[in-house]
XYZ file of C-alpha atoms in Angstrom:
697
model
C 85.114 30.931 15.118
C 88.680 32.102 16.058
C 90.834 30.630 18.797
C 90.244 33.426 21.330
C 86.476 33.180 20.997
C 86.594 29.412 21.432
C 88.762 29.764 24.535
C 86.319 32.281 25.991
C 83.365 29.953 25.481
C 85.196 27.138 27.259
C 85.961 29.403 30.237
C 82.308 30.406 30.499
C 81.260 26.745 30.561
C 83.830 25.943 33.254
C 82.633 28.835 35.396
C 79.062 27.678 34.993
C 80.036 24.180 36.036
C 82.116 25.239 39.030
C 79.515 27.752 40.204
C 76.752 25.139 40.227
C 75.293 24.088 43.557
C 75.425 20.385 44.468
C 72.015 19.217 45.625
C 71.704 15.940 47.549
C 68.193 14.542 47.009
C 68.854 11.324 48.976
C 67.008 12.531 52.157
C 64.002 13.420 50.006
C 63.972 9.946 48.472
C 64.301 8.338 51.904
C 61.339 10.364 53.178
C 59.339 9.289 50.155
C 60.201 5.607 50.746
C 59.356 5.936 54.445
C 56.004 7.529 53.579
C 55.295 4.759 51.035
C 56.035 2.063 53.644
C 53.772 3.812 56.172
C 51.010 4.132 53.569
C 51.095 0.395 52.798
C 51.225 -0.735 56.434
C 48.996 1.800 58.198
C 45.596 0.457 59.298
C 44.214 4.017 58.994
C 44.633 4.014 55.230
C 41.766 2.180 53.480
C 42.830 -0.967 51.659
C 41.329 0.392 48.438
C 43.926 3.195 48.413
C 46.931 0.896 48.754
C 46.993 -0.564 45.257
C 45.690 0.404 41.861
C 43.634 -2.801 41.275
C 41.828 -2.341 44.608
C 41.245 1.356 43.917
C 39.909 0.588 40.467
C 37.529 -2.029 41.893
C 36.405 0.402 44.618
C 35.618 3.029 41.964
C 33.693 0.428 39.951
C 31.725 -0.552 43.081
C 31.002 3.106 43.848
C 29.824 3.765 40.295
C 27.584 0.698 40.444
C 26.179 1.821 43.796
C 25.417 5.281 42.382
C 23.758 3.740 39.335
C 21.591 1.520 41.522
C 20.781 4.162 44.138
C 17.587 5.541 42.452
C 16.021 2.104 42.300
C 17.136 1.255 45.838
C 15.684 4.579 47.066
C 12.383 3.933 45.279
C 12.123 0.429 46.766
C 12.926 1.822 50.214
C 10.182 4.449 49.845
C 7.629 1.797 48.864
C 8.667 -0.401 51.788
C 8.480 2.608 54.109
C 4.974 3.510 52.980
C 3.818 -0.075 53.455
C 5.514 -0.174 56.850
C 3.791 3.032 57.984
C 0.400 1.866 56.683
C 0.716 -1.442 58.557
C 1.702 0.318 61.780
C -1.125 2.861 61.428
C -3.636 0.069 60.777
C -2.575 -1.798 63.931
C -2.715 1.442 65.909
C -6.115 2.610 64.706
C -7.638 -0.837 65.291
C -6.230 -0.865 68.859
C -4.330 -4.134 68.322
C -2.026 -3.514 71.268
C -4.872 -3.002 73.749
C -6.926 -5.830 72.229
C -4.008 -8.338 72.497
C -3.381 -7.360 76.125
C -7.046 -7.940 76.901
C -7.037 -11.311 75.152
C -3.990 -12.460 77.127
C -5.661 -11.462 80.376
C -8.911 -13.170 79.215
C -10.895 -9.965 79.787
C -11.714 -9.098 76.194
C -15.478 -9.048 76.789
C -15.122 -6.749 79.804
C -12.940 -4.343 77.858
C -15.106 -4.221 74.713
C -16.557 -0.747 75.394
C -13.169 0.687 76.279
C -11.632 -0.795 73.107
C -14.434 0.597 70.962
C -14.134 4.029 72.547
C -10.355 4.070 72.063
C -10.707 2.995 68.433
C -13.171 5.847 67.737
C -10.807 8.322 69.406
C -7.883 7.160 67.259
C -9.998 7.484 64.093
C -10.796 11.056 65.132
C -7.088 11.736 65.695
C -6.351 10.289 62.256
C -8.965 12.495 60.631
C -7.720 15.582 62.461
C -4.125 14.935 61.406
C -5.223 14.331 57.809
C -7.189 17.630 57.737
C -4.222 19.414 59.303
C -1.830 18.070 56.698
C -4.168 19.021 53.872
C -4.606 22.511 55.310
C -0.858 22.995 55.813
C -0.242 21.832 52.247
C -2.804 24.279 50.922
C -1.267 27.181 52.841
C 2.249 26.308 51.667
C 1.004 26.014 48.090
C -0.655 29.458 48.243
C 2.290 31.189 49.906
C 5.270 29.534 48.211
C 3.885 27.779 45.141
C 4.549 24.279 43.883
C 8.198 24.281 45.045
C 7.045 23.995 48.654
C 4.809 21.044 47.796
C 7.642 19.265 46.009
C 9.996 19.928 48.923
C 7.396 18.510 51.314
C 6.972 15.402 49.170
C 10.761 14.953 49.030
C 10.949 15.189 52.828
C 8.158 12.640 53.188
C 9.960 10.337 50.702
C 13.208 10.566 52.683
C 11.391 9.753 55.927
C 9.632 6.815 54.239
C 12.939 5.553 52.810
C 14.544 5.684 56.265
C 11.578 3.826 57.729
C 11.694 1.291 54.880
C 15.420 0.566 55.004
C 16.191 -3.159 55.271
C 16.922 -4.074 58.847
C 17.461 -7.605 60.083
C 14.722 -8.759 62.418
C 12.342 -5.867 61.745
C 8.759 -6.946 61.331
C 7.162 -6.625 57.953
C 10.468 -6.369 56.087
C 10.731 -9.939 54.820
C 8.080 -11.975 52.952
C 6.849 -15.180 54.512
C 7.753 -17.148 51.367
C 11.031 -15.815 50.023
C 12.012 -15.898 46.383
C 14.961 -17.860 45.027
C 18.309 -16.988 46.569
C 20.963 -15.634 44.227
C 24.638 -14.830 44.466
C 24.863 -11.098 45.233
C 27.813 -10.470 47.543
C 29.997 -8.938 44.854
C 28.811 -5.441 45.647
C 27.687 -5.903 49.252
C 30.178 -7.513 51.687
C 27.412 -7.774 54.286
C 25.923 -10.638 52.277
C 29.225 -12.526 52.602
C 29.246 -11.982 56.367
C 25.670 -13.272 56.566
C 26.715 -16.325 54.529
C 29.504 -17.132 56.998
C 26.996 -16.859 59.840
C 24.408 -19.005 58.083
C 27.055 -21.676 57.416
C 27.913 -21.541 61.168
C 31.527 -20.688 60.375
C 31.319 -17.651 62.655
C 29.011 -16.752 65.519
C 26.042 -14.395 65.308
C 28.027 -11.668 67.048
C 31.214 -12.293 65.052
C 32.217 -10.762 61.759
C 34.867 -11.238 59.101
C 37.334 -8.571 58.035
C 38.053 -7.796 54.406
C 41.750 -8.021 53.594
C 41.115 -7.480 49.892
C 37.864 -6.213 48.434
C 35.909 -8.317 45.999
C 37.499 -7.976 42.567
C 37.239 -9.710 39.228
C 39.751 -12.515 38.765
C 39.394 -14.493 35.574
C 35.840 -15.762 35.125
C 34.812 -15.065 38.716
C 35.131 -12.925 41.819
C 38.002 -13.158 44.311
C 38.470 -11.783 47.798
C 40.512 -12.453 50.934
C 39.029 -12.319 54.442
C 40.262 -12.683 58.001
C 38.167 -14.835 60.316
C 37.574 -14.073 64.002
C 40.447 -14.916 66.323
C 39.126 -18.329 67.353
C 38.182 -19.543 63.857
C 40.439 -21.460 61.457
C 40.719 -21.402 57.683
C 40.764 -25.215 57.705
C 37.165 -25.178 59.004
C 36.064 -23.039 56.042
C 37.691 -25.472 53.607
C 36.041 -28.394 55.376
C 32.619 -26.690 55.339
C 32.938 -25.419 51.769
C 29.640 -27.036 50.759
C 27.737 -25.267 53.549
C 29.313 -21.925 52.618
C 28.447 -22.478 48.951
C 24.831 -23.139 49.942
C 24.754 -19.938 51.983
C 26.150 -18.026 48.996
C 23.553 -19.681 46.713
C 26.117 -21.168 44.326
C 27.070 -24.712 43.404
C 29.987 -25.993 45.466
C 32.044 -26.580 42.307
C 31.938 -22.812 41.736
C 33.481 -22.020 45.126
C 37.214 -22.267 45.794
C 38.397 -21.766 49.378
C 42.111 -21.765 50.173
C 44.111 -20.891 53.245
C 46.555 -18.021 52.719
C 49.934 -19.206 53.934
C 53.410 -17.745 54.231
C 54.313 -14.220 55.211
C 51.069 -12.692 53.911
C 48.820 -15.257 55.576
C 47.974 -16.981 58.838
C 45.762 -19.779 60.128
C 42.639 -17.616 60.003
C 43.049 -15.957 56.591
C 41.003 -17.393 53.710
C 41.073 -16.704 50.001
C 37.710 -17.155 48.291
C 36.988 -17.346 44.585
C 33.505 -17.790 43.141
C 33.133 -18.689 39.474
C 30.434 -17.136 37.324
C 29.528 -20.591 36.001
C 30.616 -24.226 36.264
C 34.423 -23.946 35.853
C 34.779 -27.593 34.790
C 32.347 -27.517 31.877
C 33.135 -26.711 28.288
C 35.090 -28.437 25.517
C 38.050 -30.718 26.386
C 41.390 -29.064 27.090
C 44.011 -29.815 24.396
C 47.299 -31.176 25.703
C 50.103 -28.565 25.540
C 52.856 -31.111 24.767
C 51.245 -31.974 21.417
C 53.113 -29.001 19.974
C 56.364 -29.731 21.827
C 59.234 -31.234 19.845
C 60.690 -32.801 23.008
C 60.513 -32.556 26.778
C 62.811 -32.760 29.761
C 61.623 -35.276 32.363
C 63.127 -33.058 35.055
C 60.549 -30.394 34.271
C 57.046 -30.757 35.785
C 54.701 -32.192 33.174
C 51.512 -30.274 32.191
C 48.643 -32.053 33.926
C 45.539 -29.866 33.768
C 43.910 -26.646 34.912
C 42.202 -25.726 38.158
C 38.896 -23.917 38.579
C 40.581 -20.538 38.083
C 42.015 -21.769 34.774
C 45.564 -21.807 36.154
C 47.827 -24.394 34.598
C 48.812 -27.174 36.994
C 52.140 -28.883 36.285
C 52.956 -32.155 38.056
C 56.556 -32.951 39.055
C 57.610 -36.563 38.444
C 61.255 -36.898 39.461
C 61.806 -37.927 43.095
C 58.180 -38.941 43.581
C 55.510 -41.425 42.485
C 51.863 -41.192 41.491
C 48.673 -43.122 42.285
C 45.595 -42.562 40.081
C 42.298 -44.034 41.284
C 38.771 -43.867 39.875
C 35.748 -45.897 38.953
C 35.558 -46.963 35.272
C 35.116 -44.399 32.495
C 36.164 -41.349 34.499
C 39.481 -40.616 32.733
C 41.915 -42.706 34.770
C 43.982 -43.967 31.807
C 44.046 -40.487 30.269
C 45.437 -39.044 33.516
C 48.166 -41.719 33.657
C 49.064 -40.939 30.038
C 49.528 -37.263 30.875
C 52.111 -38.137 33.502
C 53.833 -40.588 31.135
C 53.896 -38.150 28.187
C 56.724 -36.117 29.680
C 58.815 -39.292 29.942
C 57.876 -40.382 26.413
C 59.124 -37.117 24.902
C 62.430 -37.250 26.789
C 64.825 -39.394 24.692
C 66.995 -40.017 27.755
C 64.131 -41.514 29.830
C 63.417 -45.249 30.023
C 59.913 -46.694 30.262
C 58.459 -49.867 31.779
C 54.803 -50.092 30.660
C 52.512 -52.828 32.045
C 48.855 -52.771 30.955
C 46.577 -55.076 32.943
C 43.506 -54.078 30.945
C 44.619 -55.794 27.757
C 43.103 -53.211 25.410
C 44.772 -50.826 22.999
C 45.092 -47.839 25.339
C 48.836 -48.360 25.774
C 49.704 -50.113 22.509
C 51.416 -47.015 21.140
C 53.875 -47.137 24.070
C 55.434 -50.290 22.581
C 57.334 -47.989 20.235
C 59.291 -46.442 23.149
C 59.019 -48.902 26.082
C 62.128 -50.684 27.361
C 59.824 -53.339 28.840
C 56.197 -53.837 27.792
C 53.500 -56.257 29.021
C 49.830 -56.277 28.019
C 47.320 -58.777 29.416
C 45.862 -60.231 32.607
C 46.885 -63.917 32.452
C 49.299 -65.605 34.854
C 52.064 -65.430 32.262
C 51.633 -61.669 32.017
C 51.721 -61.297 35.807
C 54.879 -63.420 35.933
C 56.475 -61.238 33.237
C 55.634 -58.133 35.285
C 57.199 -59.760 38.355
C 60.366 -60.603 36.418
C 60.721 -57.103 34.967
C 60.155 -55.504 38.368
C 62.684 -57.890 39.913
C 65.139 -56.843 37.214
C 64.500 -53.190 38.022
C 64.927 -53.764 41.764
C 68.336 -55.267 41.037
C 69.190 -52.232 38.912
C 68.148 -49.877 41.740
C 70.543 -51.687 44.054
C 73.330 -51.336 41.462
C 72.581 -47.616 41.057
C 73.018 -47.065 44.777
C 76.332 -48.913 44.581
C 77.519 -46.734 41.676
C 76.366 -43.525 43.345
C 78.384 -44.375 46.455
C 81.547 -44.083 44.364
C 80.733 -40.614 42.968
C 82.285 -37.485 44.463
C 80.289 -34.770 46.223
C 80.616 -32.388 43.310
C 78.849 -34.724 40.875
C 76.433 -36.212 43.435
C 76.115 -33.625 46.222
C 73.167 -35.075 48.157
C 73.439 -38.809 47.419
C 70.571 -38.362 44.965
C 70.375 -38.492 41.221
C 70.890 -35.237 39.346
C 70.143 -34.181 35.808
C 73.811 -34.529 34.868
C 73.951 -38.080 36.265
C 70.786 -39.124 34.419
C 72.195 -37.779 31.156
C 75.573 -39.550 31.505
C 75.433 -42.682 29.335
C 78.541 -44.137 31.018
C 76.820 -44.145 34.427
C 73.699 -45.820 33.007
C 71.146 -44.249 35.369
C 68.453 -42.649 33.174
C 65.139 -41.452 34.597
C 62.995 -44.598 34.548
C 59.202 -44.586 34.582
C 57.294 -47.679 35.763
C 53.664 -47.439 34.608
C 51.034 -50.002 35.627
C 47.490 -49.469 34.383
C 44.795 -51.555 36.107
C 47.392 -52.508 38.684
C 44.777 -54.462 40.653
C 44.920 -57.172 37.964
C 48.493 -57.965 38.975
C 48.145 -57.310 42.725
C 45.128 -59.631 43.053
C 46.807 -62.609 41.359
C 46.368 -65.548 43.791
C 49.021 -67.863 42.311
C 51.080 -69.354 45.151
C 54.853 -69.026 45.204
C 57.754 -69.115 47.643
C 59.949 -66.031 47.969
C 62.950 -66.995 50.034
C 61.479 -68.658 53.101
C 58.126 -66.882 52.886
C 55.056 -68.511 51.348
C 53.143 -65.809 49.536
C 51.176 -65.109 46.371
C 52.270 -63.659 43.076
C 50.162 -60.526 43.614
C 51.548 -59.950 47.101
C 55.109 -60.260 45.827
C 54.434 -57.743 43.028
C 53.087 -55.367 45.681
C 56.319 -55.837 47.673
C 58.415 -55.073 44.580
C 56.404 -51.932 43.812
C 56.609 -50.785 47.436
C 60.394 -51.160 47.297
C 60.630 -49.209 44.028
C 58.338 -46.444 45.325
C 60.326 -46.237 48.558
C 63.918 -46.551 47.301
C 63.603 -45.738 43.598
C 62.959 -41.956 43.549
C 66.414 -41.117 44.888
C 68.022 -42.930 41.940
C 65.585 -41.756 39.269
C 62.773 -44.359 39.294
C 59.237 -42.969 38.955
C 56.298 -45.314 39.774
C 52.883 -44.495 38.246
C 49.951 -46.735 39.256
C 46.371 -46.524 37.993
C 43.464 -48.593 39.313
C 39.681 -48.700 39.085
C 39.456 -50.509 42.432
C 40.935 -48.109 44.991
C 40.234 -50.173 48.113
C 42.382 -51.269 51.047
C 42.718 -54.859 49.862
C 43.734 -54.029 46.292
C 46.319 -51.360 47.199
C 47.883 -52.576 50.473
C 48.827 -49.953 53.039
C 52.572 -50.686 52.771
C 52.391 -49.649 49.098
C 50.022 -46.696 49.516
C 52.137 -45.205 52.277
C 55.139 -44.665 49.962
C 53.281 -43.241 46.956
C 53.925 -39.506 47.050
C 51.456 -37.848 44.662
C 47.798 -38.876 44.549
C 45.070 -38.146 42.016
C 41.493 -39.264 42.671
C 38.852 -38.958 40.003
C 35.263 -39.820 40.869
C 34.940 -42.837 43.209
C 31.995 -44.502 44.911
C 32.334 -43.336 48.530
C 34.590 -41.436 50.918
C 36.457 -44.591 51.947
C 37.716 -45.132 48.396
C 38.591 -41.447 48.188
C 40.685 -41.716 51.343
C 42.427 -44.821 49.985
C 43.705 -42.715 47.071
C 44.204 -39.299 48.685
C 45.216 -40.358 52.178
C 43.670 -41.000 55.569
C 40.954 -38.577 56.745
C 41.225 -36.341 53.689
C 37.415 -36.288 53.524
C 37.321 -34.619 56.951
C 39.570 -31.881 55.550
C 37.150 -31.115 52.739
C 38.594 -33.311 49.960
C 36.253 -36.122 48.933
C 36.380 -37.478 45.366
C 33.029 -39.239 45.792
C 31.299 -35.834 45.629
C 32.555 -35.095 42.105
C 29.823 -34.912 39.472
C 29.443 -37.794 36.975
C 29.343 -35.271 34.129
C 32.793 -33.969 34.997
C 34.927 -36.414 33.025
C 38.617 -36.043 33.739
C 38.027 -33.900 36.846
C 39.686 -35.112 40.023
C 41.369 -34.070 43.256
C 45.156 -33.825 43.054
C 47.315 -34.123 46.154
C 50.852 -33.474 44.903
C 54.028 -34.595 46.595
C 55.552 -31.236 47.440
C 54.472 -28.223 45.422
C 52.975 -28.656 41.992
C 53.431 -25.657 39.722
C 50.344 -23.484 40.062
C 49.105 -25.105 43.286
C 50.607 -22.596 45.700
C 50.621 -24.045 49.211
C 47.301 -25.895 48.950
C 47.166 -29.378 50.449
C 45.083 -30.564 47.493
C 43.173 -29.035 44.598
C 40.485 -29.967 42.101
C 41.981 -30.248 38.614
C 40.455 -30.720 35.189
C 42.974 -32.789 33.266
C 43.999 -32.241 29.675
C 42.500 -34.469 26.981
C 44.859 -36.935 25.281
C 42.922 -39.443 23.097
C 44.446 -42.445 21.339
C 45.378 -40.751 18.011
C 47.258 -37.952 19.758
C 48.833 -40.426 22.175
C 50.159 -42.428 19.220
C 51.559 -39.237 17.706
C 53.457 -38.484 20.918
C 54.827 -42.029 21.142
C 56.009 -41.957 17.510
C 57.699 -38.628 18.174
C 59.355 -40.135 21.271
C 60.629 -43.087 19.214
C 62.194 -40.776 16.611
C 63.885 -38.801 19.391
C 65.351 -42.003 20.849
C 66.511 -43.237 17.467
C 68.279 -39.927 16.871
C 69.864 -39.992 20.331
C 70.731 -43.714 20.190
C 68.739 -44.483 23.366
C 66.176 -46.931 21.948
C 66.513 -50.124 24.017
C 64.696 -53.266 25.126
C 61.251 -54.068 23.791
C 61.149 -51.014 21.509
C 64.455 -52.047 19.932
C 63.207 -55.582 19.246
C 64.567 -57.288 22.381
C 61.345 -58.964 23.576
C 63.015 -61.840 25.423
C 62.621 -61.789 29.179
C 64.933 -63.875 31.315
C 63.250 -65.784 34.172
C 64.653 -64.356 37.404
C 64.453 -66.106 40.744
C 62.385 -63.876 43.061
C 64.480 -64.954 46.033
C 67.428 -62.971 44.621
C 65.854 -59.735 45.866
C 63.705 -61.147 48.670
C 65.921 -59.760 51.437
C 66.010 -56.229 50.016
C 62.315 -56.159 49.163
C 61.122 -57.742 52.397
C 58.690 -60.398 51.205
C 55.457 -60.522 53.181
C 52.699 -63.043 53.610
C 49.417 -62.282 51.844
C 46.865 -60.235 53.745
C 43.261 -61.402 54.025
C 40.960 -60.088 51.387
C 38.365 -58.501 53.665
C 37.563 -57.664 57.260
C 33.994 -57.856 58.587
C 32.147 -54.570 58.745
C 32.253 -52.189 60.481
C 35.767 -53.307 61.484
C 37.057 -52.787 57.954
C 35.578 -49.266 57.848
C 37.187 -48.462 61.218
C 40.566 -49.596 59.896
C 40.153 -47.530 56.707
C 39.165 -44.458 58.711
C 41.971 -44.622 61.243
C 44.789 -45.632 58.892
C 48.116 -44.702 60.464
C 46.316 -43.293 63.531
C 45.743 -46.894 64.615
C 49.460 -47.054 65.416
C 49.924 -43.535 66.785
C 46.817 -43.047 68.969
C 45.961 -44.853 72.174
C 42.196 -44.290 72.434
C 39.382 -43.362 70.006
C 35.940 -42.287 71.179
C 32.797 -43.998 69.911
C 31.330 -40.620 68.955
C 34.264 -39.895 66.641
C 33.885 -43.234 64.855
C 30.109 -43.081 64.459
C 30.246 -39.488 63.184
C 33.012 -40.263 60.683
C 31.406 -43.508 59.478
C 27.838 -42.133 59.598
C 26.591 -45.081 61.677
C 23.946 -45.385 64.384
C 25.807 -45.602 67.753
C 23.737 -48.410 69.299
C 23.946 -50.676 66.249
C 27.648 -49.874 65.868
C 28.426 -50.812 69.471
C 26.400 -54.034 69.260
C 28.142 -55.122 66.037
C 31.613 -54.307 67.395
C 30.788 -56.360 70.481
C 29.799 -59.307 68.295
C 33.204 -59.035 66.578
C 34.946 -59.236 69.954
C 35.706 -55.579 70.705
C 33.773 -54.107 73.621
C 33.769 -50.335 74.293
C 35.524 -49.122 77.419
C 35.907 -45.852 79.268
C 38.906 -43.678 78.466
C 40.077 -40.099 78.858
C 40.346 -37.537 76.057
C 41.691 -33.993 76.194
C 39.810 -31.321 74.242
C 41.247 -28.177 72.626
C 41.068 -26.251 75.910
C 43.183 -28.844 77.717
C 40.276 -30.214 79.745
C 40.298 -34.004 80.211
C 36.989 -35.851 80.219
C 35.844 -39.452 80.351
C 34.127 -40.913 77.288
C 33.320 -44.360 75.975
C 35.366 -45.689 73.106
C 37.946 -48.238 72.004
C 41.616 -48.671 72.828
C 43.765 -49.149 69.732
C 45.417 -52.159 71.380
C 42.006 -53.882 71.517
C 41.340 -52.965 67.868
C 44.746 -54.369 66.856
C 44.011 -57.631 68.651
C 40.579 -58.048 67.022
C 41.954 -57.227 63.551
C 44.792 -59.733 63.887
C 42.345 -62.347 65.165
C 40.083 -62.014 62.126
C 43.033 -61.938 59.756
C 44.518 -65.085 61.243
C 41.213 -66.882 60.682
C 41.338 -66.000 56.961
C 44.964 -66.987 56.344
C 45.036 -70.432 54.609
């Protein structure tokens, strides 16, 4: 190509470029975005058209309805025929006239009239039958078989309309019903009926579908809005009644309140499993394949009913695990400790009151290790805890000298815990069968207070659980006796996370999970004996996977002894490589005897509490918990309902203990004050202190 031709081509391109029209498509895009926002927010647009998953489920439901329609139509026709036959039989036998005569006690006087009317109605029936036969014959002669088929189709439609299921209609329901089955997946009306049967909504109320029923994992999920005066908390509390109305086991039903921007106090998320979600083979522990772990990351703990992984945060909190024997308590404590074992920068204090081999493998990584239930073992635990309390005090002193850039909130950070010069690693304090140490009755003097060895250990643990998290101390307690005397209230109150496997009754469940948790729908005594390792987790803050739920049922991972030993050996190798193997694991098994009075002021030594209170006073104290200090008056009806006691016997026994009921005023939800009989908390305090003072030696 020559130079002139090339120059001409360039000029043509320039003219084409300069002659082009500039089109601004921004208004079009804005209109499209505005239309999309209107489409998502408009109440006139069906919910099934607002997202592809909902549309897909709606199409599936429609296809299923079409596939079932022939059988539903046939059943409706049969019901309609039976309905018409029953009505005709009552009519031709003059049941209406006969019943009126019987009620007026004039049946004998009306016998001739009844007989005459019955004969007349038989004649009418015969005439109509002959007329129908004649009309059918004429139509068949004039129009052929098509007219007969059209007539039969019309009769079938009329019978189907007459036989449609209608609540309250006579003859539509058998006297003895068959077994109930879960069938609301395709018919939301069944769900509404279940809410009514469970008395969660009134007979005239209804629930509104926010999201249609759709498959979610191994079950069905949907979100509903309750009537204006109903609360999601009531659905969670009455989950068992709703499960019964839906004809499923309560372990298959998950009910959660939808919180945040997309939720409100009356919006409930429901998920119903196809089968028992907690059955099946044990869940392998994910950290078995991990080379190492960071203690600042939440540790894998288990899976919920929807098979979502639940991770438990450890830093800045503490954990209490409670259960009756052989329910997986030690395994659950190991899961929490495994994240610390695999972090070479973490330090471990392991105290096993059982004396078995469940925690033997932890000797390879533990800075301090005690196994046994003798007095010497309890004294060693006291000395090690006293040592750690002194270290916590020193950490606070060192942190006060750090600048705001390194320690911005006067709390430990990951950088601080990793700095060997500062000497403040994340420290886990693990006590299995803690009741062995807390129940030790050996007498000792702490400062000027006469107390017991067990009470002083409880004071030390309460201090560490209260002051330790801010400087990197994590307290993990496990017990098979979760009662108010074993775990004193001053210690329970500062334990952040709670995990309750199966316990004996709701009182023990509340000791682990917190006061009145059973009234909110969380009761570990209702867990099935066959569900090993299944418990109710109440995390401190938000556990990964828990959303905004107050508590959740979790099936923990399975970590038997051989795999636990493998993890501990891996943790030892990590510490040897990092040069962080110290204390007992490094061969330093000597423990210096420390005077408990050195930390008595900081810990706040207390006198031992009595072992028991007479019933039902002890049950009242367990039920009220902190409310005993915050409320002024409690009605008798509230106590008897919560404790499941007979009111007369309860009042007589409380009177024998020195606490007589009195009249007081309570305000209901509408703001109306009314007088009821009950007990003033000041009187309860006085009676409790009286009985405790009698037991103090």
